[in-house]
Amino acid sequence: MRAAVLRGPEPISMEDITLDEPRAGEVLVRVVACGVCHSDYHTVNRAKAGALPAPVILGHEVGGIVEAVGPGVMSVVEGDHVVCAFKPNCGACYFCVRGQPQICERSDYPDRLFNGSSPRLRDEGGNPVQQGIGVGGYAQYSLMPERGVVKVREDAPLDRICLVGCGVTTGVGAALRTAKVEAGSDVAVIGLGGVGLNVVQGARLAGARRIIGVDTVASKAELGAKFGMTDFVNAAEVDAVEEVRRLTNDRLDYAFEAIGLGRTSEQAFGMVRRGGTAVIVGVVGDSITIPGLAFLGEKRLIGSFFGSAKLQYDIPVYVDLYMDGKLNLDDLVSKKRPMPEINEAFADMMAGTVARSVMEPVG
Ligand code: CND
Ligand code: ZN
């Protein structure tokens, strides 16, 4: 198959890759569309720093069609439309059984096939190639564990609902499942990319009163409004904490960080009221420093992973909400591009000119 392979500091390029037949409990998915999420870019940054352990195919927001199933697979058959989940759950570990499948301890990367056999892809020289974040979606096919593949309705367009594989579930779930935003709450979202815009629409679904978006790119004012944002704060022009506190009269209930920076995480904590909750959704590579005395005001700082999703239940529900007009996925897809243009898609994301790009395989 043709796939976009990241090898090091140089740009990603297309290569011929071979992959195994699905073994027991595995599903081979033909990729129809794959969204471009910032999480992939953390790996690009590692590669730029010369710290990539092995060649990798990035991309983890896949909508596709089942091509083949391995022995024992019960939940999908060939031809089913599916969304791939970058964090599968085993259904049997301590965390899955206690109702937190989003932090399943058996599916930590890279062994997301649950059988210690990763990687199962090889380049033309016969060398192993990793599936980035467990999916490897910038390719014609992805080999997935059954527990990371969810059957979805066939009338839903795969070039939209692919985004449910990460950004939608992560953002909407952060509001609905992790924070459990109550109707009438005031909410701020720092970072209005593919993830943050979904926190905005999750808060809207929850019935939030005021939803304040914070970004440094002025065009996000118009874009955010399409998802339910009521106010926009341009962090390039004003102090985001002061401005949000002023707008809410110091009564902000929830703040979500959806960028991945220590500084903006500190801002999220700084803008919520006493007893309020700051939720860290971004993948923060540096440290977060907060004044300890703030905890005397019962402020809470919590993490959110994959929208605290019970993915086998949540993914079909989010697809239904889109098909019922209650989630906006159409305005999330700013651009569709053929797979060889992945470097350009990353550049768009870093410039903040797109909500999401969606890549389509060529072969
Ligand atoms: P994307 O790059 O699309 O959006 C980031 C947004 O933040 C852009 O609109 C920027 O303009 C804006 N921004 C950048 N710097 C600032 C700043 N200082 N102040 C205000 N706004 C700023 O990223 P994405 O939406 O794809 O992903 C966001 C983060 O979420 C990223 O860290 C990603 O890795 C993470 C994430 C987490 C999870 C999870 O399960 N927790 C899942 N997927 C992605
Ligand atoms: Zn993602």
Short mmCIF file of C-alpha atoms and ligand atoms in Angstrom, two decimals:
data_model
loop_
_atom_site.label_atom_id
_atom_site.label_comp_id
_atom_site.label_asym_id
_atom_site.label_seq_id
_atom_site.Cartn_x
_atom_site.Cartn_y
_atom_site.Cartn_z
CA MET A 1 0.00 0.00 0.00
CA ARG A 2 1.01 3.66 -0.31
CA ALA A 3 1.58 5.44 2.98
CA ALA A 4 3.03 8.72 4.25
CA VAL A 5 6.10 7.81 6.33
CA LEU A 6 7.91 10.03 8.84
CA ARG A 7 11.58 9.05 9.20
CA GLY A 8 13.34 12.03 10.75
CA PRO A 9 13.81 15.77 10.37
CA GLU A 10 13.08 15.71 6.63
CA PRO A 11 9.48 16.18 5.37
CA ILE A 12 7.12 13.19 5.33
CA SER A 13 7.15 11.31 2.01
CA MET A 14 5.09 8.61 0.33
CA GLU A 15 6.42 5.03 0.32
CA ASP A 16 5.32 1.49 -0.51
CA ILE A 17 4.60 -0.37 2.71
CA THR A 18 3.55 -4.00 3.26
CA LEU A 19 1.34 -5.03 6.14
CA ASP A 20 0.29 -8.36 7.59
CA GLU A 21 -3.03 -10.12 7.30
CA PRO A 22 -5.19 -9.60 10.42
CA ARG A 23 -4.55 -12.17 13.16
CA ALA A 24 -6.97 -13.25 15.89
CA GLY A 25 -8.93 -10.27 17.22
CA GLU A 26 -7.64 -7.90 14.53
CA VAL A 27 -9.38 -5.91 11.81
CA LEU A 28 -7.93 -4.58 8.56
CA VAL A 29 -9.54 -1.23 7.76
CA ARG A 30 -9.43 0.45 4.34
CA VAL A 31 -8.88 4.12 5.13
CA VAL A 32 -11.38 6.42 3.40
CA ALA A 33 -10.43 9.62 5.26
CA CYS A 34 -8.08 10.64 8.07
CA GLY A 35 -8.16 13.95 9.96
CA VAL A 36 -5.02 15.89 10.90
CA CYS A 37 -4.73 16.35 14.68
CA HIS A 38 -2.10 18.31 16.59
CA SER A 39 -1.13 15.16 18.53
CA ASP A 40 0.57 13.88 15.36
CA TYR A 41 2.66 17.01 15.30
CA HIS A 42 4.21 16.23 18.68
CA THR A 43 5.82 13.24 16.90
CA VAL A 44 6.93 15.46 14.00
CA ASN A 45 8.63 17.70 16.56
CA ARG A 46 10.40 14.69 18.08
CA ALA A 47 11.58 13.71 14.60
CA LYS A 48 12.83 17.26 13.95
CA ALA A 49 14.85 16.99 17.16
CA GLY A 50 16.37 13.72 15.90
CA ALA A 51 14.57 11.71 18.61
CA LEU A 52 12.35 9.40 16.54
CA PRO A 53 12.99 5.76 17.57
CA ALA A 54 11.65 4.19 14.33
CA PRO A 55 9.93 5.19 11.08
CA VAL A 56 6.26 5.86 11.67
CA ILE A 57 3.01 6.39 9.77
CA LEU A 58 1.09 9.13 11.60
CA GLY A 59 -2.67 9.84 11.46
CA HIS A 60 -5.19 8.63 14.04
CA GLU A 61 -8.60 10.06 13.00
CA VAL A 62 -9.78 7.37 10.60
CA GLY A 63 -13.12 6.73 8.96
CA GLY A 64 -12.98 3.61 6.84
CA ILE A 65 -14.45 0.34 5.64
CA VAL A 66 -13.61 -3.12 6.97
CA GLU A 67 -11.53 -4.97 4.37
CA ALA A 68 -10.93 -8.19 6.32
CA VAL A 69 -11.25 -9.56 9.84
CA GLY A 70 -9.07 -12.03 11.73
CA PRO A 71 -10.34 -15.15 13.54
CA GLY A 72 -12.72 -14.55 16.42
CA VAL A 73 -13.76 -11.01 15.49
CA MET A 74 -17.42 -10.62 16.47
CA SER A 75 -18.39 -6.94 16.28
CA VAL A 76 -17.67 -6.12 12.61
CA VAL A 77 -17.68 -7.90 9.26
CA GLU A 78 -16.16 -7.10 5.88
CA GLY A 79 -17.84 -4.06 4.33
CA ASP A 80 -18.90 -2.43 7.61
CA HIS A 81 -18.29 1.30 7.94
CA VAL A 82 -16.14 2.05 10.97
CA VAL A 83 -14.42 4.77 12.94
CA CYS A 84 -11.04 3.83 14.45
CA ALA A 85 -10.31 4.83 18.04
CA PHE A 86 -6.71 5.76 18.83
CA LYS A 87 -7.10 4.48 22.38
CA PRO A 88 -8.75 1.05 22.30
CA ASN A 89 -9.88 -0.56 25.55
CA CYS A 90 -9.35 -4.19 26.50
CA GLY A 91 -12.63 -4.41 28.43
CA ALA A 92 -11.02 -6.55 31.11
CA CYS A 93 -8.31 -4.62 32.99
CA TYR A 94 -8.82 -2.88 36.36
CA PHE A 95 -9.69 0.48 34.74
CA CYS A 96 -12.00 -0.93 32.06
CA VAL A 97 -13.90 -2.95 34.63
CA ARG A 98 -14.29 0.01 37.00
CA GLY A 99 -15.83 2.06 34.18
CA GLN A 100 -12.84 4.11 32.95
CA PRO A 101 -12.02 2.40 29.63
CA GLN A 102 -10.38 5.61 28.36
CA ILE A 103 -7.42 4.90 30.63
CA CYS A 104 -7.26 1.15 29.88
CA GLU A 105 -3.83 0.01 31.07
CA ARG A 106 -3.36 -2.74 28.49
CA SER A 107 -3.55 -0.51 25.43
CA ASP A 108 -0.74 1.89 26.20
CA TYR A 109 1.15 2.80 23.04
CA PRO A 110 2.82 1.12 21.20
CA ASP A 111 1.23 -2.25 21.98
CA ARG A 112 -2.26 -1.29 20.96
CA LEU A 113 -2.84 -4.58 19.16
CA PHE A 114 -2.88 -6.21 22.64
CA ASN A 115 -0.65 -9.08 21.54
CA GLY A 116 2.87 -7.67 21.67
CA SER A 117 3.21 -8.07 17.91
CA SER A 118 3.52 -4.40 16.91
CA PRO A 119 4.85 -3.26 14.54
CA ARG A 120 3.35 -5.34 11.77
CA LEU A 121 4.21 -3.05 8.88
CA ARG A 122 7.44 -3.09 6.86
CA ASP A 123 9.11 -0.77 4.40
CA GLU A 124 10.68 -1.78 1.06
CA GLY A 125 13.88 -2.80 2.82
CA GLY A 126 11.92 -5.11 5.16
CA ASN A 127 12.42 -2.83 8.17
CA PRO A 128 9.62 -2.38 10.74
CA VAL A 129 7.39 0.72 10.52
CA GLN A 130 5.24 1.87 13.46
CA GLN A 131 1.55 2.78 13.33
CA GLY A 132 1.56 6.26 14.89
CA ILE A 133 -0.56 6.57 18.06
CA GLY A 134 -1.67 3.00 17.33
CA VAL A 135 -3.54 3.75 14.10
CA GLY A 136 -1.22 4.85 11.28
CA GLY A 137 -4.02 6.44 9.29
CA TYR A 138 -2.06 8.35 6.65
CA ALA A 139 -2.10 5.22 4.53
CA GLN A 140 -4.43 3.12 2.43
CA TYR A 141 -5.00 0.58 5.24
CA SER A 142 -4.77 0.39 9.02
CA LEU A 143 -4.44 -2.80 11.08
CA MET A 144 -6.48 -2.35 14.25
CA PRO A 145 -7.49 -4.39 17.29
CA GLU A 146 -11.22 -5.16 17.28
CA ARG A 147 -11.58 -3.15 20.51
CA GLY A 148 -10.41 -0.02 18.66
CA VAL A 149 -12.84 -0.28 15.76
CA VAL A 150 -16.45 0.88 16.08
CA LYS A 151 -19.18 0.11 13.54
CA VAL A 152 -21.12 3.20 12.48
CA ARG A 153 -24.19 3.87 10.35
CA GLU A 154 -23.57 3.71 6.60
CA ASP A 155 -25.43 6.90 5.71
CA ALA A 156 -22.91 9.02 7.65
CA PRO A 157 -20.16 10.52 5.42
CA LEU A 158 -16.80 9.01 6.38
CA ASP A 159 -14.92 12.20 5.39
CA ARG A 160 -16.72 13.99 8.23
CA ILE A 161 -17.21 11.35 10.90
CA CYS A 162 -13.54 10.33 10.75
CA LEU A 163 -13.11 13.30 13.13
CA VAL A 164 -15.09 11.40 15.78
CA GLY A 165 -12.02 9.13 16.01
CA CYS A 166 -10.23 11.84 18.02
CA GLY A 167 -11.08 15.57 17.94
CA VAL A 168 -14.86 15.32 18.35
CA THR A 169 -14.80 12.63 21.03
CA THR A 170 -11.91 14.31 22.87
CA GLY A 171 -13.50 17.78 22.86
CA VAL A 172 -17.20 17.03 23.26
CA GLY A 173 -16.40 14.32 25.83
CA ALA A 174 -14.18 16.69 27.85
CA ALA A 175 -17.23 18.90 28.40
CA LEU A 176 -19.93 16.22 28.74
CA ARG A 177 -18.13 13.29 30.31
CA THR A 178 -14.99 14.54 32.09
CA ALA A 179 -16.21 17.90 33.43
CA LYS A 180 -19.95 17.13 33.28
CA VAL A 181 -20.73 20.81 32.56
CA GLU A 182 -24.15 21.71 34.00
CA ALA A 183 -26.82 23.71 32.14
CA GLY A 184 -26.40 27.42 32.81
CA SER A 185 -22.63 27.22 33.46
CA ASP A 186 -20.12 29.74 32.18
CA VAL A 187 -17.29 28.10 30.26
CA ALA A 188 -14.03 29.26 28.66
CA VAL A 189 -12.06 27.30 26.08
CA ILE A 190 -8.41 28.26 25.44
CA GLY A 191 -7.34 27.19 21.93
CA LEU A 192 -9.92 26.93 19.17
CA GLY A 193 -8.42 24.21 16.97
CA GLY A 194 -10.11 20.93 16.06
CA VAL A 195 -10.19 19.88 19.72
CA GLY A 196 -11.15 23.23 21.30
CA LEU A 197 -14.02 23.85 18.86
CA ASN A 198 -15.43 20.51 19.95
CA VAL A 199 -15.18 21.49 23.62
CA VAL A 200 -17.18 24.57 22.60
CA GLN A 201 -19.92 22.49 21.02
CA GLY A 202 -19.87 20.01 23.90
CA ALA A 203 -20.50 22.92 26.29
CA ARG A 204 -23.31 24.13 24.02
CA LEU A 205 -24.91 20.66 24.08
CA ALA A 206 -24.67 20.69 27.88
CA GLY A 207 -26.64 23.94 27.95
CA ALA A 208 -23.86 26.29 29.02
CA ARG A 209 -24.91 29.95 29.28
CA ARG A 210 -21.77 31.71 28.20
CA ILE A 211 -19.04 30.01 26.13
CA ILE A 212 -15.94 32.18 25.82
CA GLY A 213 -13.33 31.16 23.24
CA VAL A 214 -9.71 32.29 23.64
CA ASP A 215 -7.25 32.15 20.75
CA THR A 216 -4.43 34.19 19.23
CA VAL A 217 -5.81 33.96 15.67
CA ALA A 218 -8.47 36.63 15.00
CA SER A 219 -10.38 34.55 12.40
CA LYS A 220 -11.34 32.09 15.17
CA ALA A 221 -13.94 34.65 16.31
CA GLU A 222 -16.14 33.90 13.32
CA LEU A 223 -15.35 30.19 13.25
CA GLY A 224 -16.03 29.63 16.96
CA ALA A 225 -19.46 31.25 16.66
CA LYS A 226 -20.50 28.42 14.29
CA PHE A 227 -20.01 25.96 17.17
CA GLY A 228 -21.84 27.91 19.86
CA MET A 229 -19.17 30.28 21.17
CA THR A 230 -20.83 33.40 22.60
CA ASP A 231 -17.73 35.59 23.20
CA PHE A 232 -14.22 35.71 21.77
CA VAL A 233 -11.06 36.86 23.52
CA ASN A 234 -7.99 37.53 21.36
CA ALA A 235 -5.08 36.47 23.56
CA ALA A 236 -2.65 38.21 21.20
CA GLU A 237 -4.18 41.56 22.14
CA VAL A 238 -5.35 41.33 25.75
CA ASP A 239 -4.50 39.43 28.93
CA ALA A 240 -6.73 36.36 28.57
CA VAL A 241 -7.13 35.75 32.32
CA GLU A 242 -8.05 39.34 33.14
CA GLU A 243 -10.45 39.60 30.21
CA VAL A 244 -12.30 36.34 30.96
CA ARG A 245 -12.56 37.24 34.66
CA ARG A 246 -13.94 40.65 33.68
CA LEU A 247 -16.48 39.16 31.23
CA THR A 248 -17.77 36.67 33.82
CA ASN A 249 -17.57 39.00 36.81
CA ASP A 250 -15.16 36.46 38.32
CA ARG A 251 -17.72 33.67 38.20
CA LEU A 252 -16.27 31.36 35.52
CA ASP A 253 -17.28 27.76 36.29
CA TYR A 254 -15.07 25.81 33.86
CA ALA A 255 -11.96 26.53 31.79
CA PHE A 256 -10.57 24.06 29.26
CA GLU A 257 -6.99 24.16 27.95
CA ALA A 258 -6.94 22.79 24.38
CA ILE A 259 -3.48 23.75 23.12
CA GLY A 260 -0.89 21.79 25.11
CA LEU A 261 1.16 24.48 26.89
CA GLY A 262 2.06 24.90 30.56
CA ARG A 263 1.44 28.65 30.37
CA THR A 264 -2.09 28.36 28.97
CA SER A 265 -2.85 25.61 31.50
CA GLU A 266 -1.89 28.10 34.23
CA GLN A 267 -4.20 30.63 32.55
CA ALA A 268 -7.08 28.12 32.62
CA PHE A 269 -6.57 27.59 36.35
CA GLY A 270 -6.18 31.32 36.92
CA MET A 271 -9.46 32.30 35.26
CA VAL A 272 -11.88 29.95 37.07
CA ARG A 273 -13.75 31.12 40.17
CA ARG A 274 -13.42 29.65 43.67
CA GLY A 275 -14.76 26.11 43.50
CA GLY A 276 -14.41 26.16 39.72
CA THR A 277 -12.71 23.53 37.55
CA ALA A 278 -9.84 23.81 35.07
CA VAL A 279 -9.63 20.89 32.64
CA ILE A 280 -6.38 20.10 30.80
CA VAL A 281 -7.20 18.58 27.42
CA GLY A 282 -4.05 19.57 25.51
CA VAL A 283 -1.00 17.32 25.60
CA VAL A 284 1.24 19.45 27.81
CA GLY A 285 4.92 18.64 27.33
CA ASP A 286 6.24 21.16 29.86
CA SER A 287 5.35 21.82 33.52
CA ILE A 288 2.39 23.60 35.07
CA THR A 289 3.08 25.90 38.05
CA ILE A 290 0.15 27.05 40.16
CA PRO A 291 -0.10 28.78 43.53
CA GLY A 292 -0.87 26.14 46.17
CA LEU A 293 -3.00 28.50 48.25
CA ALA A 294 -5.57 28.54 45.42
CA PHE A 295 -6.65 25.07 46.55
CA LEU A 296 -8.02 26.62 49.75
CA GLY A 297 -10.67 28.12 47.48
CA GLU A 298 -11.55 24.56 46.40
CA LYS A 299 -10.41 25.13 42.86
CA ARG A 300 -9.92 21.93 40.92
CA LEU A 301 -7.37 21.05 38.22
CA ILE A 302 -8.17 17.85 36.32
CA GLY A 303 -7.02 15.98 33.22
CA SER A 304 -9.13 14.67 30.37
CA PHE A 305 -8.09 11.88 28.04
CA PHE A 306 -9.99 10.91 24.87
CA GLY A 307 -13.05 12.70 26.22
CA SER A 308 -13.36 10.09 29.02
CA ALA A 309 -15.03 8.07 26.26
CA LYS A 310 -16.80 4.78 26.60
CA LEU A 311 -15.95 4.55 22.94
CA GLN A 312 -18.09 1.60 21.83
CA TYR A 313 -21.12 3.58 23.12
CA ASP A 314 -20.04 7.19 22.57
CA ILE A 315 -18.78 7.04 18.98
CA PRO A 316 -22.11 5.92 17.43
CA VAL A 317 -23.92 8.51 19.61
CA TYR A 318 -21.68 11.36 18.41
CA VAL A 319 -22.26 10.20 14.81
CA ASP A 320 -26.03 10.27 15.43
CA LEU A 321 -25.79 13.76 16.94
CA TYR A 322 -24.06 14.92 13.74
CA MET A 323 -26.66 13.27 11.52
CA ASP A 324 -29.41 14.89 13.63
CA GLY A 325 -27.83 18.34 13.15
CA LYS A 326 -26.82 18.67 16.81
CA LEU A 327 -23.06 18.48 16.28
CA ASN A 328 -21.38 20.58 13.59
CA LEU A 329 -18.75 18.55 11.76
CA ASP A 330 -19.14 20.26 8.37
CA ASP A 331 -17.44 23.48 9.51
CA LEU A 332 -14.65 21.46 11.15
CA VAL A 333 -13.45 20.20 7.77
CA SER A 334 -11.75 23.30 6.38
CA LYS A 335 -9.82 21.48 3.67
CA LYS A 336 -9.61 18.07 2.03
CA ARG A 337 -6.26 17.04 0.60
CA PRO A 338 -4.71 13.96 -1.06
CA MET A 339 -2.36 12.08 1.29
CA PRO A 340 0.93 13.26 -0.36
CA GLU A 341 0.05 16.82 0.78
CA ILE A 342 0.40 15.93 4.47
CA ASN A 343 3.31 18.35 5.03
CA GLU A 344 1.19 21.22 3.68
CA ALA A 345 -1.70 20.14 5.93
CA PHE A 346 0.58 20.30 8.99
CA ALA A 347 1.74 23.79 7.92
CA ASP A 348 -1.90 24.95 7.73
CA MET A 349 -2.54 23.57 11.22
CA MET A 350 0.49 25.33 12.68
CA ALA A 351 -0.57 28.62 11.05
CA GLY A 352 -4.01 28.23 12.66
CA THR A 353 -5.73 28.75 9.28
CA VAL A 354 -7.80 25.53 9.45
CA ALA A 355 -10.09 23.85 11.96
CA ARG A 356 -9.17 20.45 10.60
CA SER A 357 -7.73 19.15 7.34
CA VAL A 358 -8.91 15.74 6.17
CA MET A 359 -6.55 13.56 4.13
CA GLU A 360 -7.67 11.04 1.52
CA PRO A 361 -5.47 8.09 0.50
CA VAL A 362 -4.11 7.72 -3.02
CA GLY A 363 -2.76 4.51 -4.41
P1 CND B 1 -4.66 22.84 16.76
O1 CND B 1 -3.24 23.13 16.43
O2 CND B 1 -5.63 22.54 15.67
O3 CND B 1 -5.29 24.05 17.63
C1 CND B 1 -4.59 24.78 18.60
C2 CND B 1 -5.23 26.17 18.69
O4 CND B 1 -4.60 26.88 19.76
C3 CND B 1 -5.06 27.03 17.43
O5 CND B 1 -6.31 27.59 17.08
C4 CND B 1 -4.04 28.10 17.85
O6 CND B 1 -4.25 29.32 17.16
C5 CND B 1 -4.35 28.23 19.34
N1 CND B 1 -3.25 28.76 20.15
C6 CND B 1 -1.93 28.50 20.05
N2 CND B 1 -1.23 29.17 21.02
C7 CND B 1 -2.15 29.88 21.74
C8 CND B 1 -2.08 30.72 22.88
N3 CND B 1 -0.90 31.00 23.48
N4 CND B 1 -3.24 31.25 23.38
C9 CND B 1 -4.43 30.97 22.79
N5 CND B 1 -4.56 30.16 21.71
C10 CND B 1 -3.44 29.63 21.18
O7 CND B 1 -4.61 21.61 17.82
P2 CND B 1 -5.75 20.51 18.14
O8 CND B 1 -7.03 21.19 18.40
O9 CND B 1 -5.68 19.41 17.13
O10 CND B 1 -5.14 19.90 19.49
C11 CND B 1 -5.04 20.70 20.67
C12 CND B 1 -4.31 19.94 21.75
O11 CND B 1 -5.10 18.83 22.16
C13 CND B 1 -2.95 19.36 21.32
O12 CND B 1 -2.02 19.47 22.41
C14 CND B 1 -3.29 17.90 21.08
O13 CND B 1 -2.16 17.07 21.16
C15 CND B 1 -4.26 17.68 22.21
C16 CND B 1 -5.08 16.43 22.16
C17 CND B 1 -5.41 15.83 23.38
C18 CND B 1 -6.18 14.68 23.38
C19 CND B 1 -6.60 14.07 24.69
O14 CND B 1 -7.12 12.96 24.69
N6 CND B 1 -6.40 14.74 25.80
C20 CND B 1 -6.60 14.11 22.18
N7 CND B 1 -6.27 14.70 21.00
C21 CND B 1 -5.54 15.86 20.97
ZN ZN B 2 -5.91 13.43 18.10
#
